[in-house]
């Protein structure tokens, strides 16, 4: 992991009995970073130090991942709904005194960010999402090519306990299989960061949490999305979407067209990488993020007094 990222202070908060773990560093307008599957906040190690020169960066582990808590499953998958995860992220930002902020999010974290912006539009100033289309649109427009590339979407939502048992039997193999099976294999991942993903995947309860995350996305999260659509609700924040030109999302979906159905102000493009944008194309991502989030620090965003790494 990039050494300077390790100097960012860690923090832990509790919301509704669930511990949320993260790091904070930098000074300036607040910027929330949300990671994807099967990773942790460590995905940002190549971009967070440079972002912290301009922003107060808050990188959290989603519930069920990293060193955050792993609440028990429930019949309706509510504990792992993106609505609950969004409330975790909001609580983390409010804990540090931030009532409005930008969001940079990848994969599962980007789905959490979508729900955060939909449910709490006043707190999200602008949002940069990496390598996703809207969840409902992806399920409703699944093709053979997408199903083959994103096989884990359909494996993880199978009834317990089979998916959990298979993952828990060899969590390192699961992490390496999922991440290494994409465009660039395991080459983009720093050995110490890959080891961190593997450590966290082996924490008791992780297999159950991962499955519940995806079961929620295929059930309660879709119900929430359909309610938004029926009400004509669209995201009002400036939204930029980037995806990997070698990844499945851009090949299987018209990413910008689908987001323009869900948001009023959308821009974006493909980057020369696969799915894991923060680790495969950190320099290109930094250029994009600094340009998109660039604005003078607001008077109500002085930065966290103890955050400078």
PDB file of C-alpha atoms in Angstrom:
ATOM      1  CA  UNK A   1       0.000   0.000   0.000  1.00  0.00           C
ATOM      2  CA  UNK A   2       1.261   3.482  -0.829  1.00  0.00           C
ATOM      3  CA  UNK A   3       3.140   4.496   2.314  1.00  0.00           C
ATOM      4  CA  UNK A   4       1.576   7.946   2.612  1.00  0.00           C
ATOM      5  CA  UNK A   5      -1.921   6.427   2.668  1.00  0.00           C
ATOM      6  CA  UNK A   6      -0.935   4.521   5.802  1.00  0.00           C
ATOM      7  CA  UNK A   7      -0.297   7.827   7.573  1.00  0.00           C
ATOM      8  CA  UNK A   8      -3.965   8.780   7.258  1.00  0.00           C
ATOM      9  CA  UNK A   9      -5.506   8.401  10.735  1.00  0.00           C
ATOM     10  CA  UNK A  10      -8.021   5.573  11.092  1.00  0.00           C
ATOM     11  CA  UNK A  11     -11.392   5.963  12.757  1.00  0.00           C
ATOM     12  CA  UNK A  12     -14.294   3.797  13.871  1.00  0.00           C
ATOM     13  CA  UNK A  13     -17.862   4.896  14.458  1.00  0.00           C
ATOM     14  CA  UNK A  14     -20.962   2.942  15.358  1.00  0.00           C
ATOM     15  CA  UNK A  15     -24.370   3.312  13.726  1.00  0.00           C
ATOM     16  CA  UNK A  16     -27.298   1.167  14.813  1.00  0.00           C
ATOM     17  CA  UNK A  17     -24.934  -1.305  16.385  1.00  0.00           C
ATOM     18  CA  UNK A  18     -22.698  -1.665  13.316  1.00  0.00           C
ATOM     19  CA  UNK A  19     -19.065  -0.544  13.408  1.00  0.00           C
ATOM     20  CA  UNK A  20     -17.907   1.479  10.397  1.00  0.00           C
ATOM     21  CA  UNK A  21     -14.151   1.701   9.876  1.00  0.00           C
ATOM     22  CA  UNK A  22     -12.214   4.126   7.710  1.00  0.00           C
ATOM     23  CA  UNK A  23      -9.362   6.578   7.214  1.00  0.00           C
ATOM     24  CA  UNK A  24      -9.363  10.358   6.976  1.00  0.00           C
ATOM     25  CA  UNK A  25      -6.648  12.625   5.642  1.00  0.00           C
ATOM     26  CA  UNK A  26      -5.979  15.916   3.927  1.00  0.00           C
ATOM     27  CA  UNK A  27      -7.470  19.371   4.194  1.00  0.00           C
ATOM     28  CA  UNK A  28     -10.110  21.144   2.167  1.00  0.00           C
ATOM     29  CA  UNK A  29     -13.570  20.349   0.900  1.00  0.00           C
ATOM     30  CA  UNK A  30     -14.739  16.891   2.022  1.00  0.00           C
ATOM     31  CA  UNK A  31     -14.654  13.970  -0.399  1.00  0.00           C
ATOM     32  CA  UNK A  32     -16.129  10.574   0.484  1.00  0.00           C
ATOM     33  CA  UNK A  33     -14.525   7.474  -1.095  1.00  0.00           C
ATOM     34  CA  UNK A  34     -16.472   4.207  -1.314  1.00  0.00           C
ATOM     35  CA  UNK A  35     -14.908   0.942  -2.494  1.00  0.00           C
ATOM     36  CA  UNK A  36     -16.182  -2.099  -4.361  1.00  0.00           C
ATOM     37  CA  UNK A  37     -16.277  -5.900  -4.092  1.00  0.00           C
ATOM     38  CA  UNK A  38     -14.415  -7.897  -2.826  1.00  0.00           C
ATOM     39  CA  UNK A  39     -12.162  -5.115  -1.638  1.00  0.00           C
ATOM     40  CA  UNK A  40     -11.784  -2.517   1.107  1.00  0.00           C
ATOM     41  CA  UNK A  41     -11.001   1.178   1.371  1.00  0.00           C
ATOM     42  CA  UNK A  42      -7.420   0.222   0.440  1.00  0.00           C
ATOM     43  CA  UNK A  43      -8.414   0.420  -3.251  1.00  0.00           C
ATOM     44  CA  UNK A  44      -7.746   4.163  -3.030  1.00  0.00           C
ATOM     45  CA  UNK A  45      -4.102   3.858  -1.965  1.00  0.00           C
ATOM     46  CA  UNK A  46      -2.776   5.113  -5.329  1.00  0.00           C
ATOM     47  CA  UNK A  47      -5.049   8.162  -5.558  1.00  0.00           C
ATOM     48  CA  UNK A  48      -5.948   9.184  -1.990  1.00  0.00           C
ATOM     49  CA  UNK A  49      -2.603  10.869  -1.160  1.00  0.00           C
ATOM     50  CA  UNK A  50      -2.825  13.186  -4.181  1.00  0.00           C
ATOM     51  CA  UNK A  51      -6.513  13.866  -3.555  1.00  0.00           C
ATOM     52  CA  UNK A  52      -5.646  14.779   0.035  1.00  0.00           C
ATOM     53  CA  UNK A  53      -3.566  17.683  -1.245  1.00  0.00           C
ATOM     54  CA  UNK A  54      -6.842  19.327  -2.267  1.00  0.00           C
ATOM     55  CA  UNK A  55      -9.576  17.644  -0.244  1.00  0.00           C
ATOM     56  CA  UNK A  56     -10.331  16.129   3.120  1.00  0.00           C
ATOM     57  CA  UNK A  57     -10.561  12.507   2.042  1.00  0.00           C
ATOM     58  CA  UNK A  58     -12.763  10.113   4.017  1.00  0.00           C
ATOM     59  CA  UNK A  59     -12.411   6.483   2.872  1.00  0.00           C
ATOM     60  CA  UNK A  60     -14.674   3.959   4.591  1.00  0.00           C
ATOM     61  CA  UNK A  61     -15.146   0.211   4.546  1.00  0.00           C
ATOM     62  CA  UNK A  62     -18.702  -0.722   3.623  1.00  0.00           C
ATOM     63  CA  UNK A  63     -20.525  -2.833   6.189  1.00  0.00           C
ATOM     64  CA  UNK A  64     -19.640  -6.462   5.562  1.00  0.00           C
ATOM     65  CA  UNK A  65     -16.238  -5.561   4.119  1.00  0.00           C
ATOM     66  CA  UNK A  66     -12.823  -4.617   5.421  1.00  0.00           C
ATOM     67  CA  UNK A  67     -12.760  -3.904   9.136  1.00  0.00           C
ATOM     68  CA  UNK A  68     -16.346  -2.674   9.329  1.00  0.00           C
ATOM     69  CA  UNK A  69     -19.009  -4.679  11.127  1.00  0.00           C
ATOM     70  CA  UNK A  70     -20.887  -7.638   9.706  1.00  0.00           C
ATOM     71  CA  UNK A  71     -24.501  -7.480  10.922  1.00  0.00           C
ATOM     72  CA  UNK A  72     -26.591 -10.626  10.874  1.00  0.00           C
ATOM     73  CA  UNK A  73     -28.692 -11.379   7.824  1.00  0.00           C
ATOM     74  CA  UNK A  74     -32.451 -10.871   7.863  1.00  0.00           C
ATOM     75  CA  UNK A  75     -35.185 -12.366   5.720  1.00  0.00           C
ATOM     76  CA  UNK A  76     -35.699  -9.203   3.657  1.00  0.00           C
ATOM     77  CA  UNK A  77     -31.971  -8.411   3.297  1.00  0.00           C
ATOM     78  CA  UNK A  78     -32.596  -4.988   4.813  1.00  0.00           C
ATOM     79  CA  UNK A  79     -29.373  -4.992   6.830  1.00  0.00           C
ATOM     80  CA  UNK A  80     -27.352  -4.944   3.599  1.00  0.00           C
ATOM     81  CA  UNK A  81     -29.599  -2.709   1.534  1.00  0.00           C
ATOM     82  CA  UNK A  82     -27.824   0.163  -0.156  1.00  0.00           C
ATOM     83  CA  UNK A  83     -30.130   2.429   1.846  1.00  0.00           C
ATOM     84  CA  UNK A  84     -28.570   1.191   5.091  1.00  0.00           C
ATOM     85  CA  UNK A  85     -25.058   1.369   3.648  1.00  0.00           C
ATOM     86  CA  UNK A  86     -25.747   4.923   2.502  1.00  0.00           C
ATOM     87  CA  UNK A  87     -26.773   5.838   6.051  1.00  0.00           C
ATOM     88  CA  UNK A  88     -23.475   4.374   7.292  1.00  0.00           C
ATOM     89  CA  UNK A  89     -21.554   6.584   4.870  1.00  0.00           C
ATOM     90  CA  UNK A  90     -23.589   9.624   5.846  1.00  0.00           C
ATOM     91  CA  UNK A  91     -22.975   8.931   9.535  1.00  0.00           C
ATOM     92  CA  UNK A  92     -19.235   8.706   8.903  1.00  0.00           C
ATOM     93  CA  UNK A  93     -19.209  12.090   7.185  1.00  0.00           C
ATOM     94  CA  UNK A  94     -21.386  13.721   9.826  1.00  0.00           C
ATOM     95  CA  UNK A  95     -19.138  12.285  12.525  1.00  0.00           C
ATOM     96  CA  UNK A  96     -16.355  14.407  11.065  1.00  0.00           C
ATOM     97  CA  UNK A  97     -18.593  17.466  10.814  1.00  0.00           C
ATOM     98  CA  UNK A  98     -19.349  17.328   7.082  1.00  0.00           C
ATOM     99  CA  UNK A  99     -22.921  18.068   6.062  1.00  0.00           C
ATOM    100  CA  UNK A 100     -22.261  18.434   2.301  1.00  0.00           C
ATOM    101  CA  UNK A 101     -19.586  16.639   0.317  1.00  0.00           C
ATOM    102  CA  UNK A 102     -18.502  15.111  -2.950  1.00  0.00           C
ATOM    103  CA  UNK A 103     -18.507  11.359  -3.553  1.00  0.00           C
ATOM    104  CA  UNK A 104     -16.059   9.218  -5.522  1.00  0.00           C
ATOM    105  CA  UNK A 105     -17.147   5.585  -5.611  1.00  0.00           C
ATOM    106  CA  UNK A 106     -16.380   2.307  -7.365  1.00  0.00           C
ATOM    107  CA  UNK A 107     -18.477  -0.807  -8.022  1.00  0.00           C
ATOM    108  CA  UNK A 108     -20.593  -1.715  -4.941  1.00  0.00           C
ATOM    109  CA  UNK A 109     -19.629   1.578  -3.359  1.00  0.00           C
ATOM    110  CA  UNK A 110     -20.981   3.373  -6.415  1.00  0.00           C
ATOM    111  CA  UNK A 111     -24.336   1.652  -5.893  1.00  0.00           C
ATOM    112  CA  UNK A 112     -24.281   2.874  -2.301  1.00  0.00           C
ATOM    113  CA  UNK A 113     -23.430   6.351  -3.589  1.00  0.00           C
ATOM    114  CA  UNK A 114     -26.383   6.251  -5.999  1.00  0.00           C
ATOM    115  CA  UNK A 115     -28.750   5.506  -3.121  1.00  0.00           C
ATOM    116  CA  UNK A 116     -27.075   8.144  -0.920  1.00  0.00           C
ATOM    117  CA  UNK A 117     -27.575  10.801  -3.596  1.00  0.00           C
ATOM    118  CA  UNK A 118     -31.173   9.718  -4.197  1.00  0.00           C
ATOM    119  CA  UNK A 119     -32.196   9.587  -0.535  1.00  0.00           C
ATOM    120  CA  UNK A 120     -30.133  12.550   0.716  1.00  0.00           C
ATOM    121  CA  UNK A 121     -29.822  14.866  -2.266  1.00  0.00           C
ATOM    122  CA  UNK A 122     -29.007  17.872  -0.095  1.00  0.00           C
ATOM    123  CA  UNK A 123     -25.783  16.356   1.242  1.00  0.00           C
ATOM    124  CA  UNK A 124     -24.183  15.143  -2.007  1.00  0.00           C
ATOM    125  CA  UNK A 125     -22.740  18.036  -3.995  1.00  0.00           C
ATOM    126  CA  UNK A 126     -21.466  16.032  -6.959  1.00  0.00           C
ATOM    127  CA  UNK A 127     -20.637  12.435  -7.663  1.00  0.00           C
ATOM    128  CA  UNK A 128     -18.086  10.488  -9.708  1.00  0.00           C
ATOM    129  CA  UNK A 129     -18.997   6.822 -10.200  1.00  0.00           C
ATOM    130  CA  UNK A 130     -16.670   4.144 -11.544  1.00  0.00           C
ATOM    131  CA  UNK A 131     -17.601   1.219 -13.789  1.00  0.00           C
ATOM    132  CA  UNK A 132     -21.290   0.772 -13.099  1.00  0.00           C
ATOM    133  CA  UNK A 133     -24.624   1.391 -14.751  1.00  0.00           C
ATOM    134  CA  UNK A 134     -27.755   1.684 -12.576  1.00  0.00           C
ATOM    135  CA  UNK A 135     -28.419  -1.598 -10.775  1.00  0.00           C
ATOM    136  CA  UNK A 136     -32.011  -1.992 -11.961  1.00  0.00           C
ATOM    137  CA  UNK A 137     -31.018  -1.323 -15.572  1.00  0.00           C
ATOM    138  CA  UNK A 138     -28.231  -3.895 -15.392  1.00  0.00           C
ATOM    139  CA  UNK A 139     -30.549  -6.601 -14.087  1.00  0.00           C
ATOM    140  CA  UNK A 140     -33.318  -5.760 -16.550  1.00  0.00           C
ATOM    141  CA  UNK A 141     -30.938  -5.688 -19.517  1.00  0.00           C
ATOM    142  CA  UNK A 142     -28.739  -8.663 -18.661  1.00  0.00           C
ATOM    143  CA  UNK A 143     -27.293 -10.336 -21.732  1.00  0.00           C
ATOM    144  CA  UNK A 144     -25.498 -13.637 -22.125  1.00  0.00           C
ATOM    145  CA  UNK A 145     -22.163 -11.810 -22.337  1.00  0.00           C
ATOM    146  CA  UNK A 146     -22.835  -9.859 -19.151  1.00  0.00           C
ATOM    147  CA  UNK A 147     -24.044 -12.938 -17.258  1.00  0.00           C
ATOM    148  CA  UNK A 148     -20.840 -14.775 -18.166  1.00  0.00           C
ATOM    149  CA  UNK A 149     -18.612 -11.867 -17.164  1.00  0.00           C
ATOM    150  CA  UNK A 150     -20.513 -11.097 -13.948  1.00  0.00           C
ATOM    151  CA  UNK A 151     -21.263 -14.688 -12.938  1.00  0.00           C
ATOM    152  CA  UNK A 152     -20.769 -13.784  -9.273  1.00  0.00           C
ATOM    153  CA  UNK A 153     -23.899 -11.584  -9.362  1.00  0.00           C
ATOM    154  CA  UNK A 154     -25.972 -14.718  -9.854  1.00  0.00           C
ATOM    155  CA  UNK A 155     -23.881 -17.066  -7.724  1.00  0.00           C
ATOM    156  CA  UNK A 156     -23.939 -14.873  -4.621  1.00  0.00           C
ATOM    157  CA  UNK A 157     -27.721 -14.413  -4.594  1.00  0.00           C
ATOM    158  CA  UNK A 158     -28.428 -18.158  -4.414  1.00  0.00           C
ATOM    159  CA  UNK A 159     -30.100 -19.294  -1.181  1.00  0.00           C
ATOM    160  CA  UNK A 160     -27.880 -19.918   1.823  1.00  0.00           C
ATOM    161  CA  UNK A 161     -25.811 -21.722   2.864  1.00  0.00           C
ATOM    162  CA  UNK A 162     -24.159 -22.939  -0.348  1.00  0.00           C
ATOM    163  CA  UNK A 163     -22.537 -19.696  -1.633  1.00  0.00           C
ATOM    164  CA  UNK A 164     -21.361 -18.795   1.865  1.00  0.00           C
ATOM    165  CA  UNK A 165     -19.909 -22.251   2.435  1.00  0.00           C
ATOM    166  CA  UNK A 166     -18.000 -22.241  -0.846  1.00  0.00           C
ATOM    167  CA  UNK A 167     -16.510 -18.786  -0.200  1.00  0.00           C
ATOM    168  CA  UNK A 168     -15.670 -19.481   3.439  1.00  0.00           C
ATOM    169  CA  UNK A 169     -13.952 -22.746   2.539  1.00  0.00           C
ATOM    170  CA  UNK A 170     -11.176 -20.771   0.787  1.00  0.00           C
ATOM    171  CA  UNK A 171     -11.695 -16.983   0.932  1.00  0.00           C
ATOM    172  CA  UNK A 172      -8.253 -16.243  -0.538  1.00  0.00           C
ATOM    173  CA  UNK A 173      -9.059 -18.353  -3.564  1.00  0.00           C
ATOM    174  CA  UNK A 174     -12.381 -16.529  -3.930  1.00  0.00           C
ATOM    175  CA  UNK A 175     -10.722 -13.086  -3.851  1.00  0.00           C
ATOM    176  CA  UNK A 176      -8.027 -14.117  -6.295  1.00  0.00           C
ATOM    177  CA  UNK A 177     -10.529 -15.872  -8.542  1.00  0.00           C
ATOM    178  CA  UNK A 178     -12.929 -12.930  -8.791  1.00  0.00           C
ATOM    179  CA  UNK A 179     -10.293 -10.217  -9.118  1.00  0.00           C
ATOM    180  CA  UNK A 180      -7.826 -12.198 -11.174  1.00  0.00           C
ATOM    181  CA  UNK A 181     -10.464 -13.361 -13.617  1.00  0.00           C
ATOM    182  CA  UNK A 182     -10.903  -9.939 -15.198  1.00  0.00           C
ATOM    183  CA  UNK A 183      -9.079  -8.057 -17.939  1.00  0.00           C
ATOM    184  CA  UNK A 184      -5.648  -7.555 -16.336  1.00  0.00           C
ATOM    185  CA  UNK A 185      -5.513 -10.507 -13.970  1.00  0.00           C
ATOM    186  CA  UNK A 186      -3.870  -9.856 -10.612  1.00  0.00           C
ATOM    187  CA  UNK A 187      -1.079  -7.683 -12.043  1.00  0.00           C
ATOM    188  CA  UNK A 188      -2.629  -4.290 -11.101  1.00  0.00           C
ATOM    189  CA  UNK A 189      -2.802  -5.068  -7.398  1.00  0.00           C
ATOM    190  CA  UNK A 190       0.067  -4.218  -5.082  1.00  0.00           C
ATOM    191  CA  UNK A 191       1.011  -7.375  -3.155  1.00  0.00           C
ATOM    192  CA  UNK A 192       0.461  -5.780   0.244  1.00  0.00           C
ATOM    193  CA  UNK A 193      -2.973  -4.496  -0.832  1.00  0.00           C
ATOM    194  CA  UNK A 194      -4.007  -7.862  -2.239  1.00  0.00           C
ATOM    195  CA  UNK A 195      -2.923  -9.360   1.083  1.00  0.00           C
ATOM    196  CA  UNK A 196      -5.199  -6.862   2.841  1.00  0.00           C
ATOM    197  CA  UNK A 197      -8.165  -7.911   0.706  1.00  0.00           C
ATOM    198  CA  UNK A 198      -7.389 -11.523   1.514  1.00  0.00           C
ATOM    199  CA  UNK A 199      -7.083 -10.825   5.249  1.00  0.00           C
ATOM    200  CA  UNK A 200     -10.447  -9.128   5.365  1.00  0.00           C
ATOM    201  CA  UNK A 201     -12.138 -11.807   3.260  1.00  0.00           C
ATOM    202  CA  UNK A 202     -11.069 -14.358   5.876  1.00  0.00           C
ATOM    203  CA  UNK A 203     -12.702 -12.465   8.778  1.00  0.00           C
ATOM    204  CA  UNK A 204     -15.562 -14.494  10.251  1.00  0.00           C
ATOM    205  CA  UNK A 205     -18.896 -13.537   8.737  1.00  0.00           C
ATOM    206  CA  UNK A 206     -17.497 -12.053   5.547  1.00  0.00           C
ATOM    207  CA  UNK A 207     -18.883 -14.751   3.260  1.00  0.00           C
ATOM    208  CA  UNK A 208     -22.369 -14.256   4.675  1.00  0.00           C
ATOM    209  CA  UNK A 209     -22.070 -10.469   4.372  1.00  0.00           C
ATOM    210  CA  UNK A 210     -20.893 -10.593   0.764  1.00  0.00           C
ATOM    211  CA  UNK A 211     -23.837 -12.772  -0.197  1.00  0.00           C
ATOM    212  CA  UNK A 212     -26.291 -10.549   1.665  1.00  0.00           C
ATOM    213  CA  UNK A 213     -24.913  -7.478  -0.110  1.00  0.00           C
ATOM    214  CA  UNK A 214     -25.749  -9.045  -3.465  1.00  0.00           C
ATOM    215  CA  UNK A 215     -29.049 -10.551  -2.329  1.00  0.00           C
ATOM    216  CA  UNK A 216     -30.098  -7.071  -1.238  1.00  0.00           C
ATOM    217  CA  UNK A 217     -29.151  -5.680  -4.637  1.00  0.00           C
ATOM    218  CA  UNK A 218     -31.359  -8.259  -6.349  1.00  0.00           C
ATOM    219  CA  UNK A 219     -34.359  -7.669  -4.064  1.00  0.00           C
ATOM    220  CA  UNK A 220     -34.885  -4.720  -1.731  1.00  0.00           C
ATOM    221  CA  UNK A 221     -32.546  -2.396  -3.648  1.00  0.00           C
ATOM    222  CA  UNK A 222     -34.504  -3.005  -6.847  1.00  0.00           C
ATOM    223  CA  UNK A 223     -37.731  -2.254  -4.983  1.00  0.00           C
ATOM    224  CA  UNK A 224     -36.279   1.072  -3.828  1.00  0.00           C
ATOM    225  CA  UNK A 225     -35.153   1.866  -7.383  1.00  0.00           C
ATOM    226  CA  UNK A 226     -38.573   1.073  -8.818  1.00  0.00           C
ATOM    227  CA  UNK A 227     -40.220   3.394  -6.305  1.00  0.00           C
ATOM    228  CA  UNK A 228     -37.894   6.187  -7.454  1.00  0.00           C
ATOM    229  CA  UNK A 229     -38.722   5.516 -11.093  1.00  0.00           C
ATOM    230  CA  UNK A 230     -42.465   5.426 -10.465  1.00  0.00           C
ATOM    231  CA  UNK A 231     -42.211   8.775  -8.691  1.00  0.00           C
ATOM    232  CA  UNK A 232     -40.163  10.284 -11.514  1.00  0.00           C
ATOM    233  CA  UNK A 233     -37.264  10.917  -9.118  1.00  0.00           C
ATOM    234  CA  UNK A 234     -33.920  11.663 -10.778  1.00  0.00           C
ATOM    235  CA  UNK A 235     -30.552  12.552  -9.349  1.00  0.00           C
ATOM    236  CA  UNK A 236     -30.051  16.314  -9.329  1.00  0.00           C
ATOM    237  CA  UNK A 237     -26.312  16.451  -8.612  1.00  0.00           C
ATOM    238  CA  UNK A 238     -23.701  16.752 -11.356  1.00  0.00           C
ATOM    239  CA  UNK A 239     -22.793  13.148 -12.140  1.00  0.00           C
ATOM    240  CA  UNK A 240     -19.723  11.943 -13.994  1.00  0.00           C
ATOM    241  CA  UNK A 241     -19.345   8.270 -14.863  1.00  0.00           C
ATOM    242  CA  UNK A 242     -16.130   6.547 -15.930  1.00  0.00           C
ATOM    243  CA  UNK A 243     -15.765   2.947 -16.998  1.00  0.00           C
ATOM    244  CA  UNK A 244     -13.018   0.636 -18.215  1.00  0.00           C
ATOM    245  CA  UNK A 245     -12.911   0.179 -21.958  1.00  0.00           C
ATOM    246  CA  UNK A 246     -11.784  -3.420 -21.404  1.00  0.00           C
ATOM    247  CA  UNK A 247     -14.474  -4.156 -18.804  1.00  0.00           C
ATOM    248  CA  UNK A 248     -17.850  -5.811 -19.175  1.00  0.00           C
ATOM    249  CA  UNK A 249     -19.995  -2.828 -18.158  1.00  0.00           C
ATOM    250  CA  UNK A 250     -19.089  -0.603 -21.086  1.00  0.00           C
ATOM    251  CA  UNK A 251     -19.297  -3.483 -23.534  1.00  0.00           C
ATOM    252  CA  UNK A 252     -22.680  -4.766 -22.342  1.00  0.00           C
ATOM    253  CA  UNK A 253     -24.479  -1.480 -21.634  1.00  0.00           C
ATOM    254  CA  UNK A 254     -24.841   2.044 -22.998  1.00  0.00           C
ATOM    255  CA  UNK A 255     -23.585   3.509 -19.737  1.00  0.00           C
ATOM    256  CA  UNK A 256     -24.302   7.181 -20.386  1.00  0.00           C
ATOM    257  CA  UNK A 257     -27.752   6.553 -21.848  1.00  0.00           C
ATOM    258  CA  UNK A 258     -28.790   4.495 -18.839  1.00  0.00           C
ATOM    259  CA  UNK A 259     -27.531   7.094 -16.366  1.00  0.00           C
ATOM    260  CA  UNK A 260     -29.285   9.855 -18.276  1.00  0.00           C
ATOM    261  CA  UNK A 261     -32.522   8.046 -17.517  1.00  0.00           C
ATOM    262  CA  UNK A 262     -31.737   8.378 -13.808  1.00  0.00           C
ATOM    263  CA  UNK A 263     -29.949  11.729 -13.510  1.00  0.00           C
ATOM    264  CA  UNK A 264     -30.362  15.242 -14.896  1.00  0.00           C
ATOM    265  CA  UNK A 265     -26.701  16.190 -15.409  1.00  0.00           C
ATOM    266  CA  UNK A 266     -24.520  13.334 -16.681  1.00  0.00           C
ATOM    267  CA  UNK A 267     -21.163  13.160 -18.425  1.00  0.00           C
ATOM    268  CA  UNK A 268     -18.516  10.498 -18.735  1.00  0.00           C
ATOM    269  CA  UNK A 269     -16.225   8.356 -20.841  1.00  0.00           C
ATOM    270  CA  UNK A 270     -14.240   5.140 -20.958  1.00  0.00           C
ATOM    271  CA  UNK A 271     -10.729   4.922 -19.547  1.00  0.00           C
ATOM    272  CA  UNK A 272      -7.969   2.641 -20.911  1.00  0.00           C
ATOM    273  CA  UNK A 273      -8.325  -0.051 -18.257  1.00  0.00           C
ATOM    274  CA  UNK A 274     -10.559  -2.799 -16.972  1.00  0.00           C
ATOM    275  CA  UNK A 275     -12.939  -2.864 -14.035  1.00  0.00           C
ATOM    276  CA  UNK A 276     -10.590  -1.871 -11.202  1.00  0.00           C
ATOM    277  CA  UNK A 277     -10.169   1.753 -12.238  1.00  0.00           C
ATOM    278  CA  UNK A 278      -8.474   3.123  -9.071  1.00  0.00           C
ATOM    279  CA  UNK A 279      -5.745   0.496  -9.280  1.00  0.00           C
ATOM    280  CA  UNK A 280      -5.478   0.012 -13.044  1.00  0.00           C
ATOM    281  CA  UNK A 281      -5.633   3.650 -14.133  1.00  0.00           C
ATOM    282  CA  UNK A 282      -4.847   5.836 -11.097  1.00  0.00           C
ATOM    283  CA  UNK A 283      -3.210   8.641 -13.073  1.00  0.00           C
ATOM    284  CA  UNK A 284      -6.149   8.993 -15.454  1.00  0.00           C
ATOM    285  CA  UNK A 285      -8.577   8.812 -12.558  1.00  0.00           C
ATOM    286  CA  UNK A 286      -6.729  11.537 -10.675  1.00  0.00           C
ATOM    287  CA  UNK A 287      -6.902  13.876 -13.672  1.00  0.00           C
ATOM    288  CA  UNK A 288     -10.631  13.247 -13.936  1.00  0.00           C
ATOM    289  CA  UNK A 289     -11.332  13.541 -10.216  1.00  0.00           C
ATOM    290  CA  UNK A 290      -9.333  16.723  -9.698  1.00  0.00           C
ATOM    291  CA  UNK A 291     -11.048  18.366 -12.652  1.00  0.00           C
ATOM    292  CA  UNK A 292     -14.535  17.245 -11.666  1.00  0.00           C
ATOM    293  CA  UNK A 293     -14.317  18.071  -7.983  1.00  0.00           C
ATOM    294  CA  UNK A 294     -12.200  21.194  -8.434  1.00  0.00           C
ATOM    295  CA  UNK A 295     -13.639  24.214  -6.698  1.00  0.00           C
ATOM    296  CA  UNK A 296     -12.286  26.527  -3.993  1.00  0.00           C
ATOM    297  CA  UNK A 297     -12.830  25.169  -0.483  1.00  0.00           C
ATOM    298  CA  UNK A 298     -16.135  26.479   0.824  1.00  0.00           C
ATOM    299  CA  UNK A 299     -16.218  28.450   4.006  1.00  0.00           C
ATOM    300  CA  UNK A 300     -18.289  25.696   5.611  1.00  0.00           C
ATOM    301  CA  UNK A 301     -15.696  23.076   4.549  1.00  0.00           C
ATOM    302  CA  UNK A 302     -12.559  24.061   6.467  1.00  0.00           C
ATOM    303  CA  UNK A 303     -11.303  20.497   6.608  1.00  0.00           C
ATOM    304  CA  UNK A 304     -10.904  18.264   9.604  1.00  0.00           C
ATOM    305  CA  UNK A 305      -8.436  19.894  12.019  1.00  0.00           C
ATOM    306  CA  UNK A 306      -6.617  16.640  12.707  1.00  0.00           C
ATOM    307  CA  UNK A 307      -6.807  15.161   9.239  1.00  0.00           C
ATOM    308  CA  UNK A 308      -3.625  16.267   7.509  1.00  0.00           C
ATOM    309  CA  UNK A 309      -1.495  13.161   7.021  1.00  0.00           C
TER     310      UNK A 309
END
